[in-house]
Amino acid sequence: MTIKTIASCSFGKDSMAAIITHIKHGGKVDLALYAKIMFDDTLSAEFPEHEEWIHKVAIPKLEKDWGVSTKIVQGDSTYKDRFYRKYGKGEKIGRIYGFPLLIGPWCNSCLKVGPIEKNKKKLGEIKEIIGIAYDEPNRMRSKRGDSNTILPLVEHKITQEQSFEIARVAGLLSPAYRGGTKRLGCWFCHNQRVGELRKLRCEYPKLWNILLELDQDSPTKFTSTLTVVEYEERFAMEDRQLKLF
């Protein structure tokens, strides 16, 4: 049986650098699996410039320059579908899910991991390239020892910062990394740092307002400590203080 080598690909710097590094060191990549997450039926989870770059630049370039085809996979539901889904049993019965919890978030399992795993099963026996960098010890430990996992960045001691340069030189660094942005992900992600949320509010007010609207319905806080409204109040106060100086 032929073993296929696939890559779980977000089109962020680490997943791009992992694919490039593996190929440069004599490996092959048969397929890149990209989980397309949707907020609702029309709005993507990606930041607008990252979404456009993936489809217009990255996928064609990955195929033409590196010989890697991409399969786009998608779950049966959107973030908004799951947000308003109601518990069917237990003490929370009848209550909507609301924002995902910090531990065991439904968004990752339902919208990303689930669709990818479903498609991986169709491919038969595989080895999977994962973009974990050398300076991510916790993530590294969780995958080391798995004979079906390939960690090119760990194997060649490539850090997250070095991944930027590898992707940039290959012409596969997303423009969404502008302005010092270090991390990409869903614009509605509850794991974003305060600075990232502040940037979302400043640069994408329409997206920020969507979060404010969801906040009114959610039985859970956006993060473990604050609601979106509380972040809004904090950022508005910071804006007022800046205007004083």
Short mmCIF file of C-alpha atoms in Angstrom, two decimals:
data_model
loop_
_atom_site.label_atom_id
_atom_site.label_comp_id
_atom_site.label_asym_id
_atom_site.label_seq_id
_atom_site.Cartn_x
_atom_site.Cartn_y
_atom_site.Cartn_z
CA MET A 1 0.00 0.00 0.00
CA THR A 2 1.28 3.45 -0.95
CA ILE A 3 1.61 5.81 1.99
CA LYS A 4 0.55 9.35 1.13
CA THR A 5 2.24 12.34 2.72
CA ILE A 6 -0.20 15.12 3.45
CA ALA A 7 0.05 18.48 5.18
CA SER A 8 -2.51 20.11 7.42
CA CYS A 9 -2.36 23.59 6.03
CA SER A 10 -3.73 26.88 7.40
CA PHE A 11 -1.58 28.89 4.98
CA GLY A 12 0.02 30.58 7.96
CA LYS A 13 3.81 30.99 8.15
CA ASP A 14 4.50 27.74 10.03
CA SER A 15 2.45 25.47 7.79
CA MET A 16 4.02 27.07 4.72
CA ALA A 17 7.55 26.80 6.15
CA ALA A 18 6.94 23.15 7.12
CA ILE A 19 5.91 22.19 3.58
CA ILE A 20 8.82 24.10 2.00
CA THR A 21 11.38 22.67 4.46
CA HIS A 22 10.16 19.09 3.95
CA ILE A 23 10.41 19.37 0.16
CA LYS A 24 13.79 21.13 0.24
CA HIS A 25 15.20 18.24 2.26
CA GLY A 26 14.10 15.65 -0.28
CA GLY A 27 10.60 14.89 0.92
CA LYS A 28 7.37 14.99 -1.01
CA VAL A 29 3.91 16.29 -0.23
CA ASP A 30 1.04 14.60 -2.02
CA LEU A 31 -1.69 16.86 -0.74
CA ALA A 32 -2.33 19.91 1.44
CA LEU A 33 -5.61 19.82 3.37
CA TYR A 34 -7.07 23.24 4.13
CA ALA A 35 -10.09 23.50 6.42
CA LYS A 36 -12.27 26.37 5.24
CA ILE A 37 -14.12 27.69 8.26
CA MET A 38 -17.12 29.94 7.77
CA PHE A 39 -18.64 32.39 10.26
CA ASP A 40 -21.99 32.13 8.51
CA ASP A 41 -23.13 31.09 5.04
CA THR A 42 -21.34 34.01 3.32
CA LEU A 43 -18.61 35.32 5.64
CA SER A 44 -15.26 33.54 6.00
CA ALA A 45 -13.44 33.05 9.28
CA GLU A 46 -10.24 34.34 7.68
CA PHE A 47 -9.20 37.97 7.74
CA PRO A 48 -10.20 39.43 4.35
CA GLU A 49 -6.69 39.87 2.93
CA HIS A 50 -5.65 36.38 4.06
CA GLU A 51 -8.76 34.85 2.50
CA GLU A 52 -8.09 36.54 -0.85
CA TRP A 53 -4.37 35.67 -0.79
CA ILE A 54 -5.03 31.97 -0.07
CA HIS A 55 -7.18 31.49 -3.15
CA LYS A 56 -5.57 33.93 -5.59
CA VAL A 57 -1.88 33.51 -4.69
CA ALA A 58 -0.99 30.73 -2.25
CA ILE A 59 -2.91 27.76 -3.67
CA PRO A 60 -1.84 28.41 -7.31
CA LYS A 61 1.78 29.06 -6.26
CA LEU A 62 1.94 25.99 -4.03
CA GLU A 63 0.75 23.85 -6.92
CA LYS A 64 2.87 25.47 -9.65
CA ASP A 65 6.16 26.04 -7.80
CA TRP A 66 6.13 23.15 -5.31
CA GLY A 67 3.94 20.55 -6.97
CA VAL A 68 1.51 20.38 -4.06
CA SER A 69 -2.21 20.26 -4.78
CA THR A 70 -4.66 21.57 -2.22
CA LYS A 71 -7.96 20.09 -1.14
CA ILE A 72 -10.37 22.47 0.56
CA VAL A 73 -12.53 20.74 3.17
CA GLN A 74 -15.44 22.24 5.05
CA GLY A 75 -17.72 21.20 7.88
CA ASP A 76 -21.48 20.91 7.67
CA SER A 77 -22.06 23.87 9.99
CA THR A 78 -20.80 27.41 10.50
CA TYR A 79 -19.56 29.18 13.62
CA LYS A 80 -22.88 30.99 13.92
CA ASP A 81 -24.81 27.72 13.56
CA ARG A 82 -22.90 26.24 16.47
CA PHE A 83 -23.06 29.44 18.53
CA TYR A 84 -26.86 29.32 18.50
CA ARG A 85 -27.17 25.55 18.80
CA LYS A 86 -28.98 24.50 21.97
CA TYR A 87 -27.95 21.84 24.46
CA GLY A 88 -30.17 18.80 24.09
CA LYS A 89 -29.63 17.31 27.53
CA GLY A 90 -28.12 17.89 30.95
CA GLU A 91 -28.47 20.87 33.23
CA LYS A 92 -27.91 23.26 30.29
CA ILE A 93 -30.72 21.83 28.18
CA GLY A 94 -32.38 24.46 26.01
CA ARG A 95 -29.52 26.95 26.46
CA ILE A 96 -27.48 28.03 23.43
CA TYR A 97 -23.79 27.19 23.33
CA GLY A 98 -22.64 30.80 22.96
CA PHE A 99 -18.93 31.57 22.78
CA PRO A 100 -16.67 28.48 23.04
CA LEU A 101 -15.08 27.69 26.37
CA LEU A 102 -11.32 27.98 26.83
CA ILE A 103 -11.02 24.26 27.64
CA GLY A 104 -12.53 21.88 25.09
CA PRO A 105 -13.82 24.54 22.68
CA TRP A 106 -16.50 23.26 20.30
CA CYS A 107 -15.21 25.49 17.47
CA ASN A 108 -11.94 23.62 16.96
CA SER A 109 -13.42 20.12 17.01
CA CYS A 110 -16.52 20.87 14.94
CA LEU A 111 -15.30 23.38 12.39
CA LYS A 112 -11.66 22.41 11.78
CA VAL A 113 -10.43 19.12 13.21
CA GLY A 114 -13.59 17.17 12.41
CA PRO A 115 -13.68 17.94 8.65
CA ILE A 116 -9.92 17.31 8.32
CA GLU A 117 -10.07 13.97 10.14
CA LYS A 118 -13.07 12.90 8.08
CA ASN A 119 -11.16 13.53 4.86
CA LYS A 120 -7.94 11.95 6.12
CA LYS A 121 -9.78 8.66 6.62
CA LYS A 122 -10.65 8.61 2.93
CA LEU A 123 -6.96 8.76 1.95
CA GLY A 124 -5.92 5.44 3.41
CA GLU A 125 -2.54 5.15 5.12
CA ILE A 126 -0.89 8.55 5.51
CA LYS A 127 1.92 10.46 7.12
CA GLU A 128 1.03 13.99 8.14
CA ILE A 129 3.22 17.10 8.08
CA ILE A 130 2.38 19.52 10.87
CA GLY A 131 3.79 23.04 11.20
CA ILE A 132 5.03 22.95 14.78
CA ALA A 133 8.11 25.11 15.24
CA TYR A 134 11.23 24.17 17.18
CA ASP A 135 10.47 26.79 19.85
CA GLU A 136 7.03 25.37 20.67
CA PRO A 137 8.03 22.72 23.23
CA ASN A 138 4.53 21.94 24.50
CA ARG A 139 3.08 21.36 21.04
CA MET A 140 6.24 19.47 20.08
CA ARG A 141 5.93 17.04 22.99
CA SER A 142 2.30 16.31 22.13
CA LYS A 143 3.29 14.99 18.68
CA ARG A 144 6.73 13.50 19.19
CA GLY A 145 6.78 9.74 19.13
CA ASP A 146 3.89 9.56 16.68
CA SER A 147 5.29 7.59 13.75
CA ASN A 148 2.62 9.00 11.42
CA THR A 149 3.55 12.61 12.09
CA ILE A 150 6.33 14.57 10.37
CA LEU A 151 7.65 17.72 12.06
CA PRO A 152 10.06 19.35 9.58
CA LEU A 153 10.53 22.53 11.61
CA VAL A 154 11.38 20.58 14.74
CA GLU A 155 13.67 18.20 12.86
CA HIS A 156 15.65 21.07 11.34
CA LYS A 157 15.46 23.32 14.45
CA ILE A 158 13.50 26.08 12.76
CA THR A 159 11.84 28.61 15.06
CA GLN A 160 8.62 30.54 14.53
CA GLU A 161 10.62 33.65 13.66
CA GLN A 162 12.67 31.76 11.08
CA SER A 163 9.44 30.47 9.53
CA PHE A 164 8.60 34.04 8.55
CA GLU A 165 11.74 34.29 6.44
CA ILE A 166 11.33 30.86 4.82
CA ALA A 167 7.78 31.67 3.77
CA ARG A 168 8.74 35.19 2.65
CA VAL A 169 11.61 34.02 0.43
CA ALA A 170 9.31 31.45 -1.18
CA GLY A 171 6.68 34.13 -1.86
CA LEU A 172 4.29 32.33 0.49
CA LEU A 173 4.01 34.77 3.38
CA SER A 174 0.48 36.08 3.81
CA PRO A 175 0.03 39.87 3.63
CA ALA A 176 -2.10 39.55 6.76
CA TYR A 177 1.15 39.44 8.76
CA ARG A 178 1.59 43.18 8.17
CA GLY A 179 2.09 45.63 11.01
CA GLY A 180 3.90 43.24 13.30
CA THR A 181 1.14 40.61 13.37
CA LYS A 182 2.62 37.33 14.63
CA ARG A 183 -0.40 35.05 14.57
CA LEU A 184 -3.23 34.41 12.17
CA GLY A 185 -6.46 32.58 12.81
CA CYS A 186 -10.19 33.09 12.84
CA TRP A 187 -11.11 36.74 13.35
CA PHE A 188 -13.65 35.67 15.99
CA CYS A 189 -11.19 33.49 17.92
CA HIS A 190 -11.46 33.79 21.71
CA ASN A 191 -7.77 32.91 22.11
CA GLN A 192 -6.56 36.18 20.62
CA ARG A 193 -4.32 38.41 22.71
CA VAL A 194 -5.54 41.81 23.84
CA GLY A 195 -3.42 43.53 21.20
CA GLU A 196 -4.94 41.38 18.48
CA LEU A 197 -8.46 42.19 19.65
CA ARG A 198 -7.58 45.88 19.73
CA LYS A 199 -6.33 45.62 16.15
CA LEU A 200 -9.51 43.81 15.09
CA ARG A 201 -11.61 46.63 16.54
CA CYS A 202 -9.48 49.30 14.87
CA GLU A 203 -8.97 47.79 11.43
CA TYR A 204 -12.13 45.71 11.00
CA PRO A 205 -14.93 47.60 12.79
CA LYS A 206 -17.64 45.66 10.94
CA LEU A 207 -16.25 42.35 12.20
CA TRP A 208 -15.85 43.77 15.70
CA ASN A 209 -19.48 44.90 15.67
CA ILE A 210 -20.55 41.35 14.79
CA LEU A 211 -18.81 40.12 17.94
CA LEU A 212 -20.53 42.83 19.96
CA GLU A 213 -23.88 41.61 18.64
CA LEU A 214 -23.11 37.99 19.53
CA ASP A 215 -22.03 39.11 22.98
CA GLN A 216 -25.60 40.17 23.74
CA ASP A 217 -26.82 36.59 23.29
CA SER A 218 -23.95 34.54 24.66
CA PRO A 219 -24.42 32.85 28.06
CA THR A 220 -20.62 32.56 28.29
CA LYS A 221 -17.97 35.28 28.31
CA PHE A 222 -15.90 35.81 25.16
CA THR A 223 -12.67 35.00 27.02
CA SER A 224 -12.23 33.42 30.43
CA THR A 225 -12.36 36.85 32.09
CA LEU A 226 -14.13 39.43 29.90
CA THR A 227 -17.10 39.90 27.59
CA VAL A 228 -16.73 41.62 24.22
CA VAL A 229 -18.57 44.63 25.67
CA GLU A 230 -16.02 44.85 28.49
CA TYR A 231 -13.20 44.82 25.94
CA GLU A 232 -15.02 47.54 24.01
CA GLU A 233 -15.25 49.67 27.16
CA ARG A 234 -11.55 49.13 27.85
CA PHE A 235 -10.48 50.07 24.33
CA ALA A 236 -12.79 53.09 24.25
CA MET A 237 -11.29 54.32 27.53
CA GLU A 238 -7.76 53.85 26.15
CA ASP A 239 -8.76 55.88 23.07
CA ARG A 240 -10.01 58.72 25.26
CA GLN A 241 -6.80 58.72 27.29
CA LEU A 242 -4.68 58.88 24.14
CA LYS A 243 -6.61 61.90 22.91
CA LEU A 244 -5.71 63.74 26.12
CA PHE A 245 -1.99 63.55 25.36
#
